[in-house]
Coordinates of C-alpha atoms (C1' of nucleotides) in Angstrom, one line a residue:
Chain F
X855 CA -160.2 -53.7 35.2
X856 CA -161.4 -51.2 37.8
X857 CA -159.4 -48.4 39.2
X858 CA -158.8 -49.9 42.7
X859 CA -157.7 -53.2 41.2
X860 CA -155.4 -51.4 38.8
X861 CA -153.8 -49.5 41.7
X862 CA -153.2 -52.8 43.6
X863 CA -151.7 -54.4 40.5
X864 CA -149.4 -51.4 40.1
X865 CA -148.3 -51.5 43.8
X866 CA -147.7 -55.2 43.8
X867 CA -145.7 -55.2 40.5
X868 CA -143.7 -52.2 41.6
X869 CA -142.8 -54.2 44.7
X870 CA -141.8 -57.3 42.7
X871 CA -139.7 -55.2 40.4
X872 CA -138.0 -53.6 43.4
X873 CA -136.8 -56.9 44.7
X874 CA -135.1 -57.6 41.4
X875 CA -133.2 -54.4 41.8
X876 CA -132.1 -54.9 45.4
X877 CA -134.8 -52.8 46.9
X878 CA -137.0 -54.3 49.5
X879 CA -140.5 -55.2 48.5
X880 CA -142.2 -53.2 51.1
X881 CA -140.3 -50.1 50.5
X882 CA -141.1 -50.2 46.8
X883 CA -144.8 -50.9 47.6
X884 CA -145.0 -47.9 50.0
X885 CA -143.5 -45.8 47.3
X886 CA -145.9 -47.0 44.7
X887 CA -148.9 -46.6 47.1
X888 CA -148.0 -43.0 47.6
X889 CA -147.4 -42.4 43.9
X890 CA -150.9 -43.4 43.0
X891 CA -152.6 -41.9 46.1
X892 CA -154.1 -38.5 45.6
X893 CA -154.0 -37.6 49.3
X894 CA -151.2 -37.7 51.8
X895 CA -151.2 -40.8 54.0
X896 CA -150.5 -41.5 57.6
X897 CA -148.6 -44.5 59.0
X898 CA -151.9 -46.0 59.9
X899 CA -153.2 -45.6 56.4
X900 CA -150.2 -47.3 54.9
X901 CA -150.3 -50.1 57.5
X902 CA -153.9 -50.8 56.6
X903 CA -153.6 -50.6 52.9
X904 CA -150.5 -52.8 52.6
X905 CA -151.2 -55.0 55.7
X906 CA -147.9 -54.4 57.3
X907 CA -146.8 -53.6 60.8
X908 CA -146.2 -50.2 62.2
X909 CA -142.5 -50.8 62.7
X910 CA -142.1 -51.8 59.1
X911 CA -143.9 -48.7 57.8
X912 CA -141.8 -46.5 60.1
X913 CA -138.5 -48.0 58.9
X914 CA -139.3 -47.9 55.3
X915 CA -140.8 -44.5 55.2
X916 CA -137.6 -43.3 56.9
X917 CA -135.5 -44.8 54.2
X918 CA -137.7 -43.4 51.5
X919 CA -137.4 -40.0 53.0
X920 CA -133.6 -40.4 53.1
X921 CA -133.6 -41.3 49.5
X922 CA -135.6 -38.2 48.8
X923 CA -138.5 -40.1 47.2
X924 CA -141.2 -39.2 49.7
X925 CA -141.8 -36.3 52.1
X926 CA -143.2 -35.8 55.5
X927 CA -145.9 -33.2 55.3
X928 CA -147.8 -31.4 58.0
X929 CA -151.4 -31.0 57.6
X930 CA -153.2 -28.2 59.4
X931 CA -155.1 -29.4 62.4
X932 CA -154.0 -33.0 62.0
X933 CA -151.8 -34.5 64.7
X934 CA -150.4 -37.4 62.8
X935 CA -147.7 -36.9 60.3
X936 CA -148.5 -37.6 56.7
X937 CA -146.4 -38.7 53.7
X938 CA -146.6 -37.8 50.0
X939 CA -144.5 -39.0 47.1
X940 CA -142.7 -36.8 44.7
X941 CA -145.1 -37.1 41.8
X942 CA -142.8 -35.8 39.1
X943 CA -141.4 -39.1 37.8
X944 CA -138.5 -37.6 36.1
X945 CA -137.4 -36.1 39.3
X946 CA -137.9 -39.4 41.0
X947 CA -135.7 -41.1 38.4
X948 CA -133.1 -38.4 38.8
X949 CA -133.1 -38.8 42.6
X950 CA -132.6 -42.6 42.4
X951 CA -129.9 -42.3 39.8
X952 CA -128.0 -39.7 41.9
X953 CA -128.3 -41.7 45.1
X954 CA -127.3 -45.0 43.7
X955 CA -124.4 -43.5 41.8
X956 CA -123.2 -41.8 44.9
X957 CA -123.6 -44.9 47.1
X958 CA -122.5 -47.6 44.7
X959 CA -120.8 -46.6 41.5
X960 CA -118.5 -43.9 43.0
X961 CA -117.1 -46.1 45.7
X962 CA -116.5 -48.9 43.2
X963 CA -114.5 -46.7 41.0
X964 CA -112.5 -45.6 44.0
X965 CA -111.7 -49.2 44.8
X966 CA -110.7 -49.9 41.3
X967 CA -108.3 -47.0 41.4
X968 CA -106.7 -48.5 44.5
X969 CA -106.4 -51.9 42.9
X970 CA -104.4 -50.2 40.1
X971 CA -101.7 -49.5 42.7
X972 CA -100.5 -53.0 43.1
X973 CA -96.8 -53.5 43.5
X974 CA -95.5 -56.1 41.1
X975 CA -93.6 -56.4 38.0
X976 CA -95.6 -54.7 35.3
X977 CA -93.7 -56.6 32.8
X978 CA -95.3 -59.8 34.0
X979 CA -98.1 -61.0 31.8
X980 CA -100.5 -61.8 34.7
X981 CA -100.0 -58.4 36.2
X982 CA -100.5 -56.6 32.9
X983 CA -103.6 -58.5 32.2
X984 CA -105.1 -57.7 35.6
X985 CA -104.3 -54.1 35.3
X986 CA -105.8 -53.9 31.9
X987 CA -109.0 -55.5 33.2
X988 CA -109.3 -53.2 36.1
X989 CA -108.5 -50.2 34.0
X990 CA -111.2 -51.0 31.5
X991 CA -113.8 -51.6 34.1
X992 CA -112.9 -48.3 35.7
X993 CA -113.1 -46.5 32.4
X994 CA -116.5 -48.0 31.8
X995 CA -117.6 -47.0 35.2
X996 CA -116.4 -43.5 34.8
X997 CA -118.1 -43.2 31.4
X998 CA -121.4 -44.5 32.8
X999 CA -121.0 -42.1 35.7
X1000 CA -120.7 -39.2 33.3
X1001 CA -123.7 -40.3 31.3
X1002 CA -125.7 -40.5 34.5
X1003 CA -124.5 -37.0 35.5
X1004 CA -125.7 -35.6 32.3
X1005 CA -129.1 -37.2 32.5
X1006 CA -129.5 -36.0 36.0
X1007 CA -128.0 -32.5 35.9
X1008 CA -130.3 -31.5 33.1
X1009 CA -133.3 -29.8 34.7
X1010 CA -136.6 -31.6 34.8
X1011 CA -137.9 -31.9 31.3
X1012 CA -134.4 -31.5 29.9
X1013 CA -134.0 -35.0 31.1
X1014 CA -136.0 -35.9 28.0
X1015 CA -134.0 -33.8 25.7
X1016 CA -130.8 -35.3 27.0
X1017 CA -132.1 -38.7 26.3
X1018 CA -133.4 -37.6 22.9
X1019 CA -130.0 -36.3 21.9
X1020 CA -128.5 -39.7 22.6
X1021 CA -131.1 -41.2 20.4
X1022 CA -130.2 -39.2 17.3
Chain V
X466 CA -100.8 -54.7 47.8
X467 CA -99.7 -57.8 45.9
X468 CA -101.5 -59.2 42.9
X469 CA -103.2 -62.1 44.6
X470 CA -104.6 -59.9 47.3
X471 CA -105.8 -57.4 44.7
X472 CA -107.6 -60.2 42.9
X473 CA -109.3 -61.3 46.1
X474 CA -110.3 -57.8 46.9
X475 CA -111.8 -57.4 43.4
X476 CA -113.7 -60.6 43.7
X477 CA -115.1 -59.9 47.1
X478 CA -116.1 -56.3 46.2
X479 CA -117.6 -57.4 42.9
X480 CA -119.7 -59.9 44.9
X481 CA -120.8 -57.3 47.4
X482 CA -121.7 -54.9 44.6
X483 CA -123.7 -57.7 43.0
X484 CA -126.0 -58.1 46.1
X485 CA -126.9 -54.5 46.0
X486 CA -128.1 -55.0 42.5
X487 CA -130.2 -58.1 43.1
X488 CA -127.5 -60.5 41.9
X489 CA -126.4 -63.2 44.3
X490 CA -123.1 -62.8 45.8
X491 CA -121.6 -66.1 44.6
X492 CA -122.7 -65.6 41.0
X493 CA -121.0 -62.2 41.0
X494 CA -117.9 -63.7 42.6
X495 CA -117.6 -66.5 40.1
X496 CA -117.9 -64.0 37.3
X497 CA -115.2 -61.8 38.9
X498 CA -112.9 -64.8 39.4
X499 CA -113.2 -65.8 35.8
X500 CA -112.7 -62.2 34.7
X501 CA -109.3 -61.9 36.4
X502 CA -108.2 -65.4 35.7
X503 CA -105.9 -65.9 32.7
X504 CA -106.8 -69.5 32.4
X505 CA -110.0 -71.4 32.0
X506 CA -111.2 -72.9 35.3
X507 CA -113.0 -76.1 36.2
X508 CA -115.8 -76.6 38.7
X509 CA -113.2 -77.8 41.1
X510 CA -111.0 -74.8 40.6
X511 CA -113.9 -72.5 41.4
X512 CA -115.0 -74.5 44.4
X513 CA -111.5 -74.4 45.8
X514 CA -110.8 -70.7 45.1
X515 CA -114.1 -69.4 46.5
X516 CA -114.7 -72.1 49.1
X517 CA -118.1 -73.1 47.9
X518 CA -119.9 -76.3 47.2
X519 CA -120.1 -78.2 43.9
X520 CA -123.8 -77.7 43.6
X521 CA -123.5 -74.0 44.1
X522 CA -120.8 -73.7 41.4
X523 CA -122.9 -75.7 39.1
X524 CA -126.1 -73.6 39.5
X525 CA -124.4 -70.3 39.3
X526 CA -122.2 -71.2 36.3
X527 CA -125.3 -72.4 34.6
X528 CA -127.0 -69.0 35.2
X529 CA -123.9 -67.1 34.1
X530 CA -123.9 -69.1 30.9
X531 CA -127.6 -68.3 30.4
X532 CA -126.8 -64.6 30.8
X533 CA -124.1 -64.9 28.2
X534 CA -121.4 -63.7 30.6
X535 CA -119.3 -66.9 30.7
X536 CA -118.6 -69.8 28.4
X537 CA -118.1 -73.5 28.6
X538 CA -114.9 -74.3 26.8
X539 CA -113.4 -77.6 25.7
X540 CA -109.8 -78.1 26.3
X541 CA -107.9 -80.7 24.2
X542 CA -107.1 -83.7 26.2
X543 CA -108.9 -82.5 29.4
X544 CA -111.9 -84.4 30.6
X545 CA -113.5 -81.8 32.8
X546 CA -115.3 -78.8 31.3
X547 CA -113.8 -75.4 31.7
X548 CA -115.2 -71.9 32.0
X549 CA -114.0 -68.6 30.8
X550 CA -115.5 -65.2 31.1
X551 CA -116.0 -62.9 28.2
X552 CA -113.2 -60.5 28.8
X553 CA -114.4 -57.6 26.7
X554 CA -116.0 -55.5 29.4
X555 CA -118.0 -53.4 26.9
X556 CA -119.6 -56.6 25.6
X557 CA -120.2 -57.8 29.1
X558 CA -122.0 -54.5 29.9
X559 CA -124.0 -54.8 26.7
X560 CA -125.0 -58.3 27.6
X561 CA -126.2 -57.4 31.0
X562 CA -128.1 -54.4 29.7
X563 CA -129.8 -56.4 27.0
X564 CA -130.8 -59.2 29.4
X565 CA -132.1 -57.1 32.2
X566 CA -134.0 -54.9 29.8
X567 CA -135.6 -57.9 28.2
X568 CA -136.5 -59.6 31.5
X569 CA -137.5 -56.6 33.6
X570 CA -138.0 -53.4 31.8
X571 CA -140.0 -54.7 28.8
X572 CA -142.5 -56.7 30.9
X573 CA -143.0 -53.7 33.2
X574 CA -143.9 -51.5 30.2
X575 CA -146.3 -54.1 29.0
X576 CA -148.0 -54.1 32.4
X577 CA -148.3 -50.4 32.4
X578 CA -149.9 -50.4 29.0
X579 CA -152.5 -52.9 30.4
X580 CA -153.1 -50.7 33.4
X581 CA -153.9 -47.8 31.0
X582 CA -157.0 -49.8 29.9
X583 CA -159.0 -49.4 33.1
X584 CA -162.7 -49.0 32.6
X585 CA -163.9 -46.0 34.5
X586 CA -165.0 -42.4 34.0
X587 CA -162.0 -40.6 32.6
X588 CA -163.6 -37.4 33.7
X589 CA -163.1 -38.4 37.2
X590 CA -160.2 -36.7 38.8
X591 CA -158.8 -39.8 40.5
X592 CA -158.9 -41.8 37.3
X593 CA -157.3 -39.0 35.3
X594 CA -154.5 -38.7 37.9
X595 CA -153.8 -42.4 37.9
X596 CA -153.7 -42.6 34.1
X597 CA -151.4 -39.7 34.0
X598 CA -149.0 -41.3 36.5
X599 CA -149.0 -44.6 34.7
X600 CA -148.6 -42.9 31.4
X601 CA -145.6 -40.9 32.5
X602 CA -143.9 -43.9 34.0
X603 CA -144.5 -45.8 30.8
X604 CA -143.0 -43.0 28.8
X605 CA -139.9 -42.8 31.0
X606 CA -139.6 -46.6 30.7
X607 CA -139.8 -46.4 27.0
X608 CA -137.3 -43.6 26.8
X609 CA -134.9 -45.5 29.0
X610 CA -135.4 -48.6 26.9
X611 CA -134.5 -46.7 23.7
X612 CA -131.4 -45.2 25.3
X613 CA -130.3 -48.7 26.4
X614 CA -131.0 -50.0 22.9
X615 CA -128.7 -47.4 21.4
X616 CA -126.0 -48.1 23.9
X617 CA -126.2 -51.8 23.2
X618 CA -126.8 -51.9 19.5
X619 CA -123.7 -49.9 18.8
X620 CA -120.9 -52.3 18.1
X621 CA -118.2 -52.9 20.6
X622 CA -116.1 -49.7 20.8
X623 CA -119.0 -47.7 19.4
X624 CA -120.4 -48.1 22.9
X625 CA -118.0 -45.5 23.9
X626 CA -118.9 -43.2 21.1
X627 CA -122.6 -43.5 21.8
X628 CA -121.9 -42.5 25.4
X629 CA -119.7 -39.7 24.3
X630 CA -122.4 -38.3 22.0
X631 CA -124.7 -38.1 25.0
X632 CA -122.1 -36.2 26.8
X633 CA -121.9 -33.4 24.3
Chain R
dT956 C1' -120.7 -103.7 28.8
dT957 C1' -118.8 -102.4 33.1
dT958 C1' -116.3 -99.2 35.5
dT959 C1' -114.9 -94.7 36.5
dA960 C1' -115.1 -89.7 36.1
dT961 C1' -117.9 -85.8 35.8
dT962 C1' -122.0 -83.1 36.1
dT963 C1' -126.7 -82.2 37.6
dT964 C1' -130.5 -82.1 40.6
dC965 C1' -132.9 -81.1 44.6
dA966 C1' -134.5 -82.0 49.6
dT967 C1' -132.5 -80.2 53.5
dT968 C1' -129.8 -76.9 56.1
dT969 C1' -127.8 -72.6 56.7
dT970 C1' -127.6 -67.8 56.2
dT971 C1' -129.5 -63.5 55.3
dT972 C1' -133.1 -60.4 55.0
dT973 C1' -137.4 -58.7 56.3
dT974 C1' -141.2 -58.2 59.5
dT975 C1' -143.4 -58.0 63.8
dG976 C1' -144.9 -56.0 68.0
dA977 C1' -144.4 -54.4 72.4
dA978 C1' -141.7 -51.3 75.2
dA979 C1' -139.4 -46.9 75.3
dC980 C1' -139.5 -42.5 73.8
dT981 C1' -141.2 -38.1 72.2
dT982 C1' -144.6 -34.6 71.5
dC983 C1' -148.7 -32.5 72.2
dT984 C1' -152.9 -31.0 75.1
dG985 C1' -155.7 -29.8 78.7
Chain C
dC1438 C1' -147.5 -31.5 85.1
dA1439 C1' -150.3 -35.9 83.9
dG1440 C1' -152.2 -38.3 80.5
dA1441 C1' -153.1 -39.2 75.7
dA1442 C1' -151.5 -39.6 71.0
dG1443 C1' -148.1 -40.6 68.0
dT1444 C1' -143.4 -42.2 66.7
dT1445 C1' -139.3 -44.9 67.0
dT1446 C1' -136.5 -48.7 68.3
dC1447 C1' -134.9 -53.2 68.3
dA1448 C1' -134.8 -58.1 70.1
dA1449 C1' -137.1 -61.9 68.5
dA1450 C1' -139.8 -64.4 64.9
dA1451 C1' -140.9 -65.3 60.3
dA1452 C1' -139.9 -65.5 55.6
dA1453 C1' -137.0 -65.6 51.7
dA1454 C1' -132.8 -66.6 49.5
dA1455 C1' -128.7 -69.1 49.0
dA1456 C1' -125.7 -73.0 49.9
dT1457 C1' -124.8 -77.8 50.9
dG1458 C1' -123.9 -82.4 49.8
dA1459 C1' -125.2 -86.8 48.7
dA1460 C1' -127.8 -89.4 45.4
dA1461 C1' -129.1 -89.7 40.5
dA1462 C1' -128.0 -89.0 35.9
dT1463 C1' -124.9 -88.6 32.2
dA1464 C1' -120.7 -89.3 29.6
dA1465 C1' -116.3 -91.1 28.7
dA1466 C1' -112.9 -95.0 29.1
dA1467 C1' -111.6 -99.5 29.6

DNA sequence: TTTTATTTTCATTTTTTTTTGAAACTTCTG
DNA sequence: CAGAAGTTTCAAAAAAAAATGAAAATAAAA
């Protein structure tokens, strides 16, 4: 396999993987494209390489910037704005973890805490069972959250060492 | 909030959460419903409680059984088949981790390994950069995989202790 | 075996998500 | 300031995913 084909493969598979994780295909592809590109790319470059519309590029680059996964960069003398991906994969992973935790895990835990406040006879079996289920899920969520915090708070290459510790 | 309302809230939010993670709403809802139900439920029960069609229930229960998250149970004297959820949340988490790793992470790592086999001048900057990127992602994937294995291989309540170790 | 109850399948419909593209808007340049 | 270049927005179209429901298949009962 030649380099360009390998890049395409990577981009497409990254896109497919994305969909399985609730990330839209194009967004994942743009991210992948920028990851394996050595130069900063413009909207037009991305449109051309992935065969997608300007609006699509614009929306998804905006989201990726929001997620902190790519950056707008200004290039001396160039009028158009360019994009680059954060190339440090460990940082990328940390970003994604931090964001998804904040947007999804934390609110879920909050909800579970609310559900623990039902008014009802705690002597009743059904109530007890429900509260136990909710409580256990909340505990699991909190534990997972802490684990993610550790992974993420550790600086750059400490990411590795945090993981390595867990493997001992 | 009363118990039935709390259950409904839980079911709906679990469903919404599911979609964000690439799991279809109904499948997540059925799982949630069975989690907070003290009795085993039939297709008809599920149809009624969630207001969905028979076909839908059938497909999604099948998938949930495949994922190992719910079970078909036989009840003495009853003709219809019943479903129950695995109630041990730590086991549920372990199941999900194991399955998603197997179906998604492992194949991705395999692909990355293939992409490392490009034929091209490894002295060339572009090639080197690509290989480094792929290599780093693969390494991250492998490390994540190992971490997940540890979390999952640990028996039941050891899950907790594995996580706790990582938090030290 | 025939009837009846239950489950499964899958072509079709519905809903949801994503993409397009042209108009509106903004920013730069001469 | 006028025009050109670039970016954003968003209603409408297209595509993808999920749900329906009735017919087919299967399993149990009579």
